[in-house]
PDB file of C-alpha atoms in Angstrom:
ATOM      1  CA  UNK O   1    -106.481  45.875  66.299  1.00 43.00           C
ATOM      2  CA  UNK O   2    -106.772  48.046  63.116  1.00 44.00           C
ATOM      3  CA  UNK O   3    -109.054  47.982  60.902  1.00 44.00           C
ATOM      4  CA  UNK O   4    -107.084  47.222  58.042  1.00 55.00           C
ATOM      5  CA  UNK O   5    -105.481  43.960  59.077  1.00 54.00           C
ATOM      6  CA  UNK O   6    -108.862  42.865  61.146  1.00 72.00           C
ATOM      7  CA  UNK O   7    -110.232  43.053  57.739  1.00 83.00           C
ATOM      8  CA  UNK O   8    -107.545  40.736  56.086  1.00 87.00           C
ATOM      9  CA  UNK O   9    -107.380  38.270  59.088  1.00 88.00           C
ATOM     10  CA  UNK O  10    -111.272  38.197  59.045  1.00 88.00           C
ATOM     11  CA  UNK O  11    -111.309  37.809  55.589  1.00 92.00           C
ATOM     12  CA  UNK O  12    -108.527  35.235  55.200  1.00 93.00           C
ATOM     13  CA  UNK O  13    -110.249  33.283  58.060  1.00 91.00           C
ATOM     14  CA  UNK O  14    -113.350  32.997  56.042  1.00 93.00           C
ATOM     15  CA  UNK O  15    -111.530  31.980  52.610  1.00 93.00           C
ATOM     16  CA  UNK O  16    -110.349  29.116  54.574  1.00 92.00           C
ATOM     17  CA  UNK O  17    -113.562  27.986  56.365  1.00 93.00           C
ATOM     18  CA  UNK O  18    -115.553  28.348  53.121  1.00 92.00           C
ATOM     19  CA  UNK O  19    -115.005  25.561  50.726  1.00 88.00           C
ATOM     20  CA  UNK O  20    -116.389  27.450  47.780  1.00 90.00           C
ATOM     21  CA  UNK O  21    -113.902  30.189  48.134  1.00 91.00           C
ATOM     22  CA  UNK O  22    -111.079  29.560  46.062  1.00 91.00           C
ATOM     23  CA  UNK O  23    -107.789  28.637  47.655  1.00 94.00           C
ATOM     24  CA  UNK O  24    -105.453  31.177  45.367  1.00 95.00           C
ATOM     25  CA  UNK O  25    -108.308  34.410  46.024  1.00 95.00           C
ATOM     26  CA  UNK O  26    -107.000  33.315  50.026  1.00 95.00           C
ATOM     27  CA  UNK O  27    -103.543  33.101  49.672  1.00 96.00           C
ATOM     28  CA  UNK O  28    -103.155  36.302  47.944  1.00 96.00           C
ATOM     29  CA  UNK O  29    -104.523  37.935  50.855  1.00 95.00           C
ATOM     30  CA  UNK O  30    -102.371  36.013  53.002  1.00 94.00           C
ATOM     31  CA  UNK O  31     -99.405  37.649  50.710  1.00 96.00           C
ATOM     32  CA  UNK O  32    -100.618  41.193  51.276  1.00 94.00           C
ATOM     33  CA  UNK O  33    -100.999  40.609  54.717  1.00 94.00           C
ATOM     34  CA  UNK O  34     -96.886  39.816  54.999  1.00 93.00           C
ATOM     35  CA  UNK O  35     -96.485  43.034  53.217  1.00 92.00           C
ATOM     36  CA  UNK O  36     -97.895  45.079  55.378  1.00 90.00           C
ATOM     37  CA  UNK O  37     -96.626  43.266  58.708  1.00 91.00           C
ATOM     38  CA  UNK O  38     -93.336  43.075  56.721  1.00 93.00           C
ATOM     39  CA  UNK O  39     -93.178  39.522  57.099  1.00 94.00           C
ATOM     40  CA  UNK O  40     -90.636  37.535  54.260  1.00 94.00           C
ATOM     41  CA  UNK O  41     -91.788  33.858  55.787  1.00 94.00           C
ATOM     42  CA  UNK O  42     -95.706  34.812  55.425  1.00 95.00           C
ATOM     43  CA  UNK O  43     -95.436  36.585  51.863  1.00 95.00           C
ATOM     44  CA  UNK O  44     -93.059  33.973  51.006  1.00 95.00           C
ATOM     45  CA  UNK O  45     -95.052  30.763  52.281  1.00 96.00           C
ATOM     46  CA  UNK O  46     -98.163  32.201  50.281  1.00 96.00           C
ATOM     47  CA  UNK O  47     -96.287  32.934  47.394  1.00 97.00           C
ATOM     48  CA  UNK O  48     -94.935  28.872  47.095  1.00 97.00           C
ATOM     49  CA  UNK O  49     -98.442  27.889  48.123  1.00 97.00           C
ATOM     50  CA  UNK O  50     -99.501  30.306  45.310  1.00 96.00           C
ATOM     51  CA  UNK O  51     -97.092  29.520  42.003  1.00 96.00           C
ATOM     52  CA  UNK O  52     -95.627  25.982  43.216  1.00 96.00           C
ATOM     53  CA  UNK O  53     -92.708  24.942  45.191  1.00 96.00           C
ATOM     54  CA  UNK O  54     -88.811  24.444  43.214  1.00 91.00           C
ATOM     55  CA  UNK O  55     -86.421  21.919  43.805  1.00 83.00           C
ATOM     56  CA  UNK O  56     -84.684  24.412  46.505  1.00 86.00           C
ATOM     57  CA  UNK O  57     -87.469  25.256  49.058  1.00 91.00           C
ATOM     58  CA  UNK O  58     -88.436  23.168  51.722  1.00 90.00           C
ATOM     59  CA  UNK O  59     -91.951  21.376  51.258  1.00 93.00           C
ATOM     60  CA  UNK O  60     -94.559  21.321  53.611  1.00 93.00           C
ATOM     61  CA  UNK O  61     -95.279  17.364  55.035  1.00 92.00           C
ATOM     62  CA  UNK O  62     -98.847  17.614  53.895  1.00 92.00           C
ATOM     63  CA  UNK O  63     -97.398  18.479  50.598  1.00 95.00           C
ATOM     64  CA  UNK O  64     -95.931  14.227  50.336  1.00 95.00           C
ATOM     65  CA  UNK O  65     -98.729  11.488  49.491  1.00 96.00           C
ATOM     66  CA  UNK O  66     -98.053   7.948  48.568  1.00 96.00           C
ATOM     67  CA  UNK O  67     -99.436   6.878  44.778  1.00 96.00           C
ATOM     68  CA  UNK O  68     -97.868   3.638  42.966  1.00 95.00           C
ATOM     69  CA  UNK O  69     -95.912   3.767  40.140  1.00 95.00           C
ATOM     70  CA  UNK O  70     -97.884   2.488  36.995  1.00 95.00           C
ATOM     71  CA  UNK O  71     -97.096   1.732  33.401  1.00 96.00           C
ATOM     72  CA  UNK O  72     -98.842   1.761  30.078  1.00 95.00           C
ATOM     73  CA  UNK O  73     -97.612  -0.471  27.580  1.00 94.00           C
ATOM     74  CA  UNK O  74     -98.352  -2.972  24.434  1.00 94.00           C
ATOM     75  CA  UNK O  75     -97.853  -6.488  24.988  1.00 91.00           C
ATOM     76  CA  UNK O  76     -98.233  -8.664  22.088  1.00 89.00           C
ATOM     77  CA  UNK O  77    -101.614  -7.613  20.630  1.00 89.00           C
ATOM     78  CA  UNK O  78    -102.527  -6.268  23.364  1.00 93.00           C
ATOM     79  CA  UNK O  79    -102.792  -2.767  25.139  1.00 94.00           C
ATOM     80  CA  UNK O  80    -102.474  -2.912  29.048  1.00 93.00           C
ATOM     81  CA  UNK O  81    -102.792   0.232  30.612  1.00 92.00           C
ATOM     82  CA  UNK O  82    -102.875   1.565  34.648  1.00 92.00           C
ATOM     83  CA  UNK O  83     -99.963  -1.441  35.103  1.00 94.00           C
ATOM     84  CA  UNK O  84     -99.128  -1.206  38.795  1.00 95.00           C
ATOM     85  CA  UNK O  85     -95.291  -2.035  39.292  1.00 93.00           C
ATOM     86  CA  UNK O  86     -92.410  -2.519  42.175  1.00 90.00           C
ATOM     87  CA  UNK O  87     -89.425  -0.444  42.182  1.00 86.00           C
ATOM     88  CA  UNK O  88     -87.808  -3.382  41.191  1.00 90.00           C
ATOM     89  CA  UNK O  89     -88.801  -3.890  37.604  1.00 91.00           C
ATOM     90  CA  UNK O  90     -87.194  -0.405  37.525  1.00 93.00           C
ATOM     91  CA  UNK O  91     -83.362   0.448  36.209  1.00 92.00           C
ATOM     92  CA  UNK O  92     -81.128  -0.176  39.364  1.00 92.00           C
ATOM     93  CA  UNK O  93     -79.660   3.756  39.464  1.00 92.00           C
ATOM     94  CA  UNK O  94     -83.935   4.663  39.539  1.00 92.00           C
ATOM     95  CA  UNK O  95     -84.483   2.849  42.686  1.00 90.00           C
ATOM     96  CA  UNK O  96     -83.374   5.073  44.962  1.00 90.00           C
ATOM     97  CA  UNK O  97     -85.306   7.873  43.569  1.00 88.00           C
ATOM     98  CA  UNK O  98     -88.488   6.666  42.359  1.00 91.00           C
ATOM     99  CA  UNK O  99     -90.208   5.789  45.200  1.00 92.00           C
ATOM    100  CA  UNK O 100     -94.147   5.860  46.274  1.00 94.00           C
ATOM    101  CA  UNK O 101     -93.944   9.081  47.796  1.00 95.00           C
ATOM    102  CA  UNK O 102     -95.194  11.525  45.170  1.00 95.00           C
ATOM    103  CA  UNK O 103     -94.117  15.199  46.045  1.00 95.00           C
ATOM    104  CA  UNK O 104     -97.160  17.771  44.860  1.00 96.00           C
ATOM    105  CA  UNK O 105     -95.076  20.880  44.053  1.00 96.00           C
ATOM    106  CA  UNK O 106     -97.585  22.464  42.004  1.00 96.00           C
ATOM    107  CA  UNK O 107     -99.724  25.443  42.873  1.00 97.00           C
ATOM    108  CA  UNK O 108    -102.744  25.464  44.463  1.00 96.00           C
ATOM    109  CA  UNK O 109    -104.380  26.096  41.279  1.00 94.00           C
ATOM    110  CA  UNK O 110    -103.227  23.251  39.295  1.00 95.00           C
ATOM    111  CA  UNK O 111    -104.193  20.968  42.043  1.00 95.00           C
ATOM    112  CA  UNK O 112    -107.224  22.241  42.019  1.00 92.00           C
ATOM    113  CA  UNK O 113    -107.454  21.946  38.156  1.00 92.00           C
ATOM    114  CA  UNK O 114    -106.188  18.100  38.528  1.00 92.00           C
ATOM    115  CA  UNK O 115    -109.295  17.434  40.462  1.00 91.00           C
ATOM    116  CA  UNK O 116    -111.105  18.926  38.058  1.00 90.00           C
ATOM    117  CA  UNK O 117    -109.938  17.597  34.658  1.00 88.00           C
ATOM    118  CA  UNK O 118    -109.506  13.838  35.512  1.00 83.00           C
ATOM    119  CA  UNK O 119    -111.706  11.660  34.098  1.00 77.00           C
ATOM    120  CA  UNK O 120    -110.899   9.198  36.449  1.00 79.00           C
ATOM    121  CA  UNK O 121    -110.126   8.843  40.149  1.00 89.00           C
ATOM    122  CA  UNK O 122    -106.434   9.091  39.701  1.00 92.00           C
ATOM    123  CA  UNK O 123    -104.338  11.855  38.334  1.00 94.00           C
ATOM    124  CA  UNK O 124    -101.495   9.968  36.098  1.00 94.00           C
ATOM    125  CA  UNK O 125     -98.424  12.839  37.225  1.00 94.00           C
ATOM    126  CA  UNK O 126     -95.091  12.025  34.874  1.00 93.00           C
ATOM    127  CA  UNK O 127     -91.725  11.858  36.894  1.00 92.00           C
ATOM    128  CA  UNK O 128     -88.593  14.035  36.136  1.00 89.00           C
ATOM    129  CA  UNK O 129     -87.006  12.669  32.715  1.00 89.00           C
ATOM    130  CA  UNK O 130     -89.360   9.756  32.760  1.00 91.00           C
ATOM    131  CA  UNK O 131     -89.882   9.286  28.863  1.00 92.00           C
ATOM    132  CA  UNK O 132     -85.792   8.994  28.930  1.00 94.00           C
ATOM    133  CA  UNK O 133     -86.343   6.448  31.772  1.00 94.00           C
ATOM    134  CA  UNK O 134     -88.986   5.200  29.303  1.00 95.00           C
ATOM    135  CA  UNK O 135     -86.692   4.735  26.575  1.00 94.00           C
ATOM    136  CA  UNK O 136     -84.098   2.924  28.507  1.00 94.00           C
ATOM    137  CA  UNK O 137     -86.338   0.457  29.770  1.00 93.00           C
ATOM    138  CA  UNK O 138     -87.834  -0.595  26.728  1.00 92.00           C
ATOM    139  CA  UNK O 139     -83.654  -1.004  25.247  1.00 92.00           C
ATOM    140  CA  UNK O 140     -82.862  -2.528  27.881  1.00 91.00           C
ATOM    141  CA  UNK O 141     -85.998  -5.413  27.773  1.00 90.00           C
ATOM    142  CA  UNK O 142     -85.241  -8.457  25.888  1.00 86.00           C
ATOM    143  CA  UNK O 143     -88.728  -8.962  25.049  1.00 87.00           C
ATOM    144  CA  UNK O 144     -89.509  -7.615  21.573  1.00 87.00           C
ATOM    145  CA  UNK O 145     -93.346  -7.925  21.883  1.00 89.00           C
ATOM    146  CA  UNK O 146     -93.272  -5.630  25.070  1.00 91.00           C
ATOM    147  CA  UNK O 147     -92.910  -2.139  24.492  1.00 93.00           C
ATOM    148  CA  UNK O 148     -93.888   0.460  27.879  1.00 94.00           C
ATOM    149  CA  UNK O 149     -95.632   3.349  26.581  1.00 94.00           C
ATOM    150  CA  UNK O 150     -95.436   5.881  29.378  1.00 95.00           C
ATOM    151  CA  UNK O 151     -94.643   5.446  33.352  1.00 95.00           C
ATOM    152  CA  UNK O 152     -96.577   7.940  35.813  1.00 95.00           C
ATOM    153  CA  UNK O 153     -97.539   7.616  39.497  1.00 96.00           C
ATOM    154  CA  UNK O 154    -100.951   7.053  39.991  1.00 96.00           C
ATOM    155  CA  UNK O 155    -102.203   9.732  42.853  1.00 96.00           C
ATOM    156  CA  UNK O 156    -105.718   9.577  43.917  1.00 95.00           C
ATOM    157  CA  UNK O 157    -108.049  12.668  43.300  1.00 95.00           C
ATOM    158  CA  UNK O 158    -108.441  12.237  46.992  1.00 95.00           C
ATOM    159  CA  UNK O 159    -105.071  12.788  47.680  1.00 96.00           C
ATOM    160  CA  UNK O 160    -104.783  16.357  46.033  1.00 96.00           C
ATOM    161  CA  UNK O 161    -108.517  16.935  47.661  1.00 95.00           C
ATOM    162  CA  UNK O 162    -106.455  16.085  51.152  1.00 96.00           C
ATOM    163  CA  UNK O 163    -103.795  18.861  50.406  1.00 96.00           C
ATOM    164  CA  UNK O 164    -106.011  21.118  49.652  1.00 95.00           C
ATOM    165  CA  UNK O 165    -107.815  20.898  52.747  1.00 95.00           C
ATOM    166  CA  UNK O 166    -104.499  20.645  54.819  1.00 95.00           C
ATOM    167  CA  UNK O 167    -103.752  23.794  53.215  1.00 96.00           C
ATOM    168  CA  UNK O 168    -106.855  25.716  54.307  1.00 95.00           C
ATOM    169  CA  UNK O 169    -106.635  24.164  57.899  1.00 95.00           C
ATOM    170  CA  UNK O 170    -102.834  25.446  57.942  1.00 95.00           C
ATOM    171  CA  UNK O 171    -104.129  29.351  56.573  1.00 95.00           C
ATOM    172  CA  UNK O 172    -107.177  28.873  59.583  1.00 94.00           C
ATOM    173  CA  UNK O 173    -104.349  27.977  62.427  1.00 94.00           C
ATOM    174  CA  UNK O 174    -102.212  30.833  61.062  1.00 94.00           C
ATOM    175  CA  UNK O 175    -104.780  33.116  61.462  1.00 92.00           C
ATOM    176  CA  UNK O 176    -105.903  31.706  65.284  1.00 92.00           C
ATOM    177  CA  UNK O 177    -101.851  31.992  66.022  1.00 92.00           C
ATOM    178  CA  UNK O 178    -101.549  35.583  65.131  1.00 91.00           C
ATOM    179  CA  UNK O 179    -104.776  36.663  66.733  1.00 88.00           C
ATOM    180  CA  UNK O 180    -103.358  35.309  70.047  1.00 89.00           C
ATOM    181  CA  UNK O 181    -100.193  36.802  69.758  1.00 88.00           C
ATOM    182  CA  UNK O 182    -101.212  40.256  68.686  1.00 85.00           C
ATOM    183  CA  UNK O 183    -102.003  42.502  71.159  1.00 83.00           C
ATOM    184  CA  UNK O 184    -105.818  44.317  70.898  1.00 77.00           C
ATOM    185  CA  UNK O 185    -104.213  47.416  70.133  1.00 77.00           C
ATOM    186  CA  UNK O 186    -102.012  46.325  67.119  1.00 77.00           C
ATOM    187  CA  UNK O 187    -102.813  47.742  63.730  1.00 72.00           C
ATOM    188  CA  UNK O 188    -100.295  44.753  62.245  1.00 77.00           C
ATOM    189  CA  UNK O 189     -98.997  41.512  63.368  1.00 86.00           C
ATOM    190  CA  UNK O 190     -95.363  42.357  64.030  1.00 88.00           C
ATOM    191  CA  UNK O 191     -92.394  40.513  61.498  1.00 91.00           C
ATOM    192  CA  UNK O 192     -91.290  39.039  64.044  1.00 93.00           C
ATOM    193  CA  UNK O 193     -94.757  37.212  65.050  1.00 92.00           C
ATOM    194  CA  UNK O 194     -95.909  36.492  62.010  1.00 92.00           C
ATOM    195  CA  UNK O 195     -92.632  34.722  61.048  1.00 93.00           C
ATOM    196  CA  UNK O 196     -92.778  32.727  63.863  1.00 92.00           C
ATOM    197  CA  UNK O 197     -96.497  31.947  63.064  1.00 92.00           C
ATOM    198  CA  UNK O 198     -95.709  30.892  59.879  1.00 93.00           C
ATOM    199  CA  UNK O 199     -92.834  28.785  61.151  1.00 91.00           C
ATOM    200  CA  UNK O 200     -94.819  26.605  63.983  1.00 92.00           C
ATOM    201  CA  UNK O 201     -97.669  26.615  61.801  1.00 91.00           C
ATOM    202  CA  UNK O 202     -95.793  24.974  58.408  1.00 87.00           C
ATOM    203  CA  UNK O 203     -92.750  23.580  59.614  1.00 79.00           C
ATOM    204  CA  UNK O 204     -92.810  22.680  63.208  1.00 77.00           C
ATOM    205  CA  UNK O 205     -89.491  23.547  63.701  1.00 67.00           C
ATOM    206  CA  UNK O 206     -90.040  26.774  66.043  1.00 56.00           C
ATOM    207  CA  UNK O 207     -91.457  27.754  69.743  1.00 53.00           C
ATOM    208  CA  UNK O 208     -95.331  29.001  69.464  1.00 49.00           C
ATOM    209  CA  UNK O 209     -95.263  32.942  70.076  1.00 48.00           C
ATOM    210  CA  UNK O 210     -96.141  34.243  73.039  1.00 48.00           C
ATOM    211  CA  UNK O 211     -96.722  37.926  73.463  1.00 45.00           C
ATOM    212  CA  UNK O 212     -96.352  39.313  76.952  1.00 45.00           C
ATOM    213  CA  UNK O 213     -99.100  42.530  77.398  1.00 39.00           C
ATOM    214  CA  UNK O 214     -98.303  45.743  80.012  1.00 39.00           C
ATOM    215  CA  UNK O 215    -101.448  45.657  82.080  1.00 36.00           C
ATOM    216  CA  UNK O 216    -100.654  49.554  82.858  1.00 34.00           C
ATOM    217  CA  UNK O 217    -100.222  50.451  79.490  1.00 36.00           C
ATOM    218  CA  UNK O 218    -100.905  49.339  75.490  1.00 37.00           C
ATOM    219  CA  UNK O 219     -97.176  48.693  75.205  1.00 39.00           C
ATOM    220  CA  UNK O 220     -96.649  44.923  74.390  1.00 40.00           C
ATOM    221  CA  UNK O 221     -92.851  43.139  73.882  1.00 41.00           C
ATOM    222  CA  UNK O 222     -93.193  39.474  71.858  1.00 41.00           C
ATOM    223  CA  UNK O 223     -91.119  36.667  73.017  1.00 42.00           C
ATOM    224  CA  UNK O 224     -90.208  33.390  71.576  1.00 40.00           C
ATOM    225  CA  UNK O 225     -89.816  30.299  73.466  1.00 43.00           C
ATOM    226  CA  UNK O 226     -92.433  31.053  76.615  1.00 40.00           C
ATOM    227  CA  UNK O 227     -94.258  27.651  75.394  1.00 39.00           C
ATOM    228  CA  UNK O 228     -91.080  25.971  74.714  1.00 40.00           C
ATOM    229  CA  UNK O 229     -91.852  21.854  74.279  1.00 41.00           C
ATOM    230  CA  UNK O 230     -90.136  19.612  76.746  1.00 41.00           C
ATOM    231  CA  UNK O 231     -86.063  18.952  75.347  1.00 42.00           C
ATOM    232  CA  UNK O 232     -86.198  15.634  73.498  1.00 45.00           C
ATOM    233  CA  UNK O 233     -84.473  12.568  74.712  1.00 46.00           C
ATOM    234  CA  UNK O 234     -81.035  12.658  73.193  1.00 46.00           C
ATOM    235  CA  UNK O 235     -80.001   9.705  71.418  1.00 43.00           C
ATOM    236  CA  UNK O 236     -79.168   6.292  73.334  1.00 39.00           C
ATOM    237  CA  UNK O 237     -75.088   6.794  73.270  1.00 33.00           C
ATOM    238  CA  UNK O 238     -75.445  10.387  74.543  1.00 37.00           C
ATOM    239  CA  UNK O 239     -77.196   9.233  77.414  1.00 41.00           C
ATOM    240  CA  UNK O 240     -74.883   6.414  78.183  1.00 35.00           C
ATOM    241  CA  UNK O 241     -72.219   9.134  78.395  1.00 38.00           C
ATOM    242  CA  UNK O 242     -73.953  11.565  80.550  1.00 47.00           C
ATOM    243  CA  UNK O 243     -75.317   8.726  82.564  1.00 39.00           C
ATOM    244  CA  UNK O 244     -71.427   7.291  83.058  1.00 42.00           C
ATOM    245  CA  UNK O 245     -70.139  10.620  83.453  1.00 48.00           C
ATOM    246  CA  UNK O 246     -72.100  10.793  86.553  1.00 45.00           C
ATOM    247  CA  UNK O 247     -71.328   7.736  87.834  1.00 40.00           C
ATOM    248  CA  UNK O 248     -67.660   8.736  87.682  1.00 48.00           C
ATOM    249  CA  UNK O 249     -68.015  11.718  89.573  1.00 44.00           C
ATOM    250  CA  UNK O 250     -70.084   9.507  92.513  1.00 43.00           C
ATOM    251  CA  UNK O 251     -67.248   7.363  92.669  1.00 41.00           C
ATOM    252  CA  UNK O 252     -64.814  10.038  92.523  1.00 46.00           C
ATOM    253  CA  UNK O 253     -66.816  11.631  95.789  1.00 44.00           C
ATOM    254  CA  UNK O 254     -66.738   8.389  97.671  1.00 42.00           C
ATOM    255  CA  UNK O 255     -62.976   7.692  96.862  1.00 51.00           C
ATOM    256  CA  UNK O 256     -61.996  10.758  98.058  1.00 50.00           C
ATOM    257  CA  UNK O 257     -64.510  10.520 101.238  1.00 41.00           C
ATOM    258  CA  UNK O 258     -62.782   6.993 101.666  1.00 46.00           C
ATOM    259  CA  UNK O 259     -58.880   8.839 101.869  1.00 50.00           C
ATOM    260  CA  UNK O 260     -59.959  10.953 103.881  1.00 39.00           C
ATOM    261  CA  UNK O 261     -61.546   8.824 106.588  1.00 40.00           C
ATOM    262  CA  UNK O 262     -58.585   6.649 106.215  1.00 47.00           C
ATOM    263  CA  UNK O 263     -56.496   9.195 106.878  1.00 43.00           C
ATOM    264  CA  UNK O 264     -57.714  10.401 110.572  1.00 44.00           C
ATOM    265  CA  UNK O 265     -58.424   6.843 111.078  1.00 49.00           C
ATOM    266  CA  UNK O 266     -54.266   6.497 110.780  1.00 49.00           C
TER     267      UNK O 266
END
């Protein structure tokens, strides 16, 4: 392996493994390694990690916690704050989408900011258009002594503290999968490899890469699917049909067996 991207793996692998390292110094690292292996899904994946994910890319599981949803607000003479609430006390149209799973889109630097600006265990994070969801709420209450200040979901320092970590676990399994599927000689993880790496690793969704070595030579082809996982069960009315479409042929066999039999019998 060259020296060059031994350097970066090495040096990625120890961001990750070392707490006081800061999660952005890593990722960058991870970015200019998927420059020089020429891999979009790596530099990509670093980059959302890096500046926050939009409302078109695909967010990482670990990237989901659960928080309730929480009011402030003035009742009579009194000010009531860190309310907990059900979805239903909200609008009906906000049901559906205000829920107690709390995407974190943010970068890895505000999340590590969050943990370290709260004053309090929680971090109070605002949902899309919420002070117009705010306003309607407060029109639509009959109660003129009740007025709801601001609505938020409540997430738990140790929530963003549990990204965090699943982040540097992901960048330490990235860095085991492309070890094993480089060969010794490689100066760079192939594009093809570390796409798939970055692919098993973050989404699931793809075959672990396997990398198949010449034992008379440092040539080396990479192939995807060698540790393919079992097919899953298809779903109950698929295997009804497959399951009757055998049975049909069965009987078709022994009907036919039957004629014939019947036949020399005559």
């Amino acid at each position: 392996m060259g020296m060059t991207a031994n350097r970066l793996l090495i040096e990625i692998e120890r961001g990750a493994l070392d707490s006081g390292v800061p999660l952005a110094d890593t990722l960058r690292k991870c970015v200019a390694l998927g420059g020089q292996a020429r891999s979009v899904e790596l530099r990509d994946w670093a980059s959302r990690e890096l500046n926050g994910y939009s409302g078109d890319d695909e967010l990482p599981e670990w990237r989901k916690v659960h928080a309730p949803l929480q009011v402030d607000l003035i009742s009579g003479h009194r000010h009531i704050s860190n309310q907990t609430i059900s979805r239903w006390d909200l609008p009906e149209f906000a049901r559906d989408d205000l829920t107690e799973e709390v995407a974190l889109v943010q970068g890895v630097g505000a999340l590590e900011a969050m943990i370290r600006n709260s004053g309090e265990n929680v971090v109070k994070l605002g949902p899309y258009m919420g002070a117009d969801l705010v306003a309607h709420m407060n029109h639509a209450n009959k109660n003129p002594y009740q007025h709801i200040e601001r609505l938020y979901w409540a997430v738990s320092t140790t929530s963003v503290h549990g990204v965090l970590d699943r982040i540097r676990t992901a960048l330490t399994a990235l860095v085991a999968e492309l070890r094993d599927a480089m060969p010794d000689d490689a100066d760079n993880p192939t594009a093809e490899v570390a796409n798939q790496a970055v692919q098993f690793i973050v989404t699931g969704k793809r075959n672990r890469v396997v990398v198949n070595s010449a034992q008379s030579s440092s040539a080396a082809t990479s192939s995807v699917g060698q540790a393919q996982e079992q097919e899953p069960e298809p779903p109950g009315w698929k295997r009804w049909a497959r399951v009757s479409g055998i049975l049909g042929l069965i009987v078709a066999v022994v009907g036919g067996v039957a004629g014939v039999l019947q036949y020399l019998a005559g």
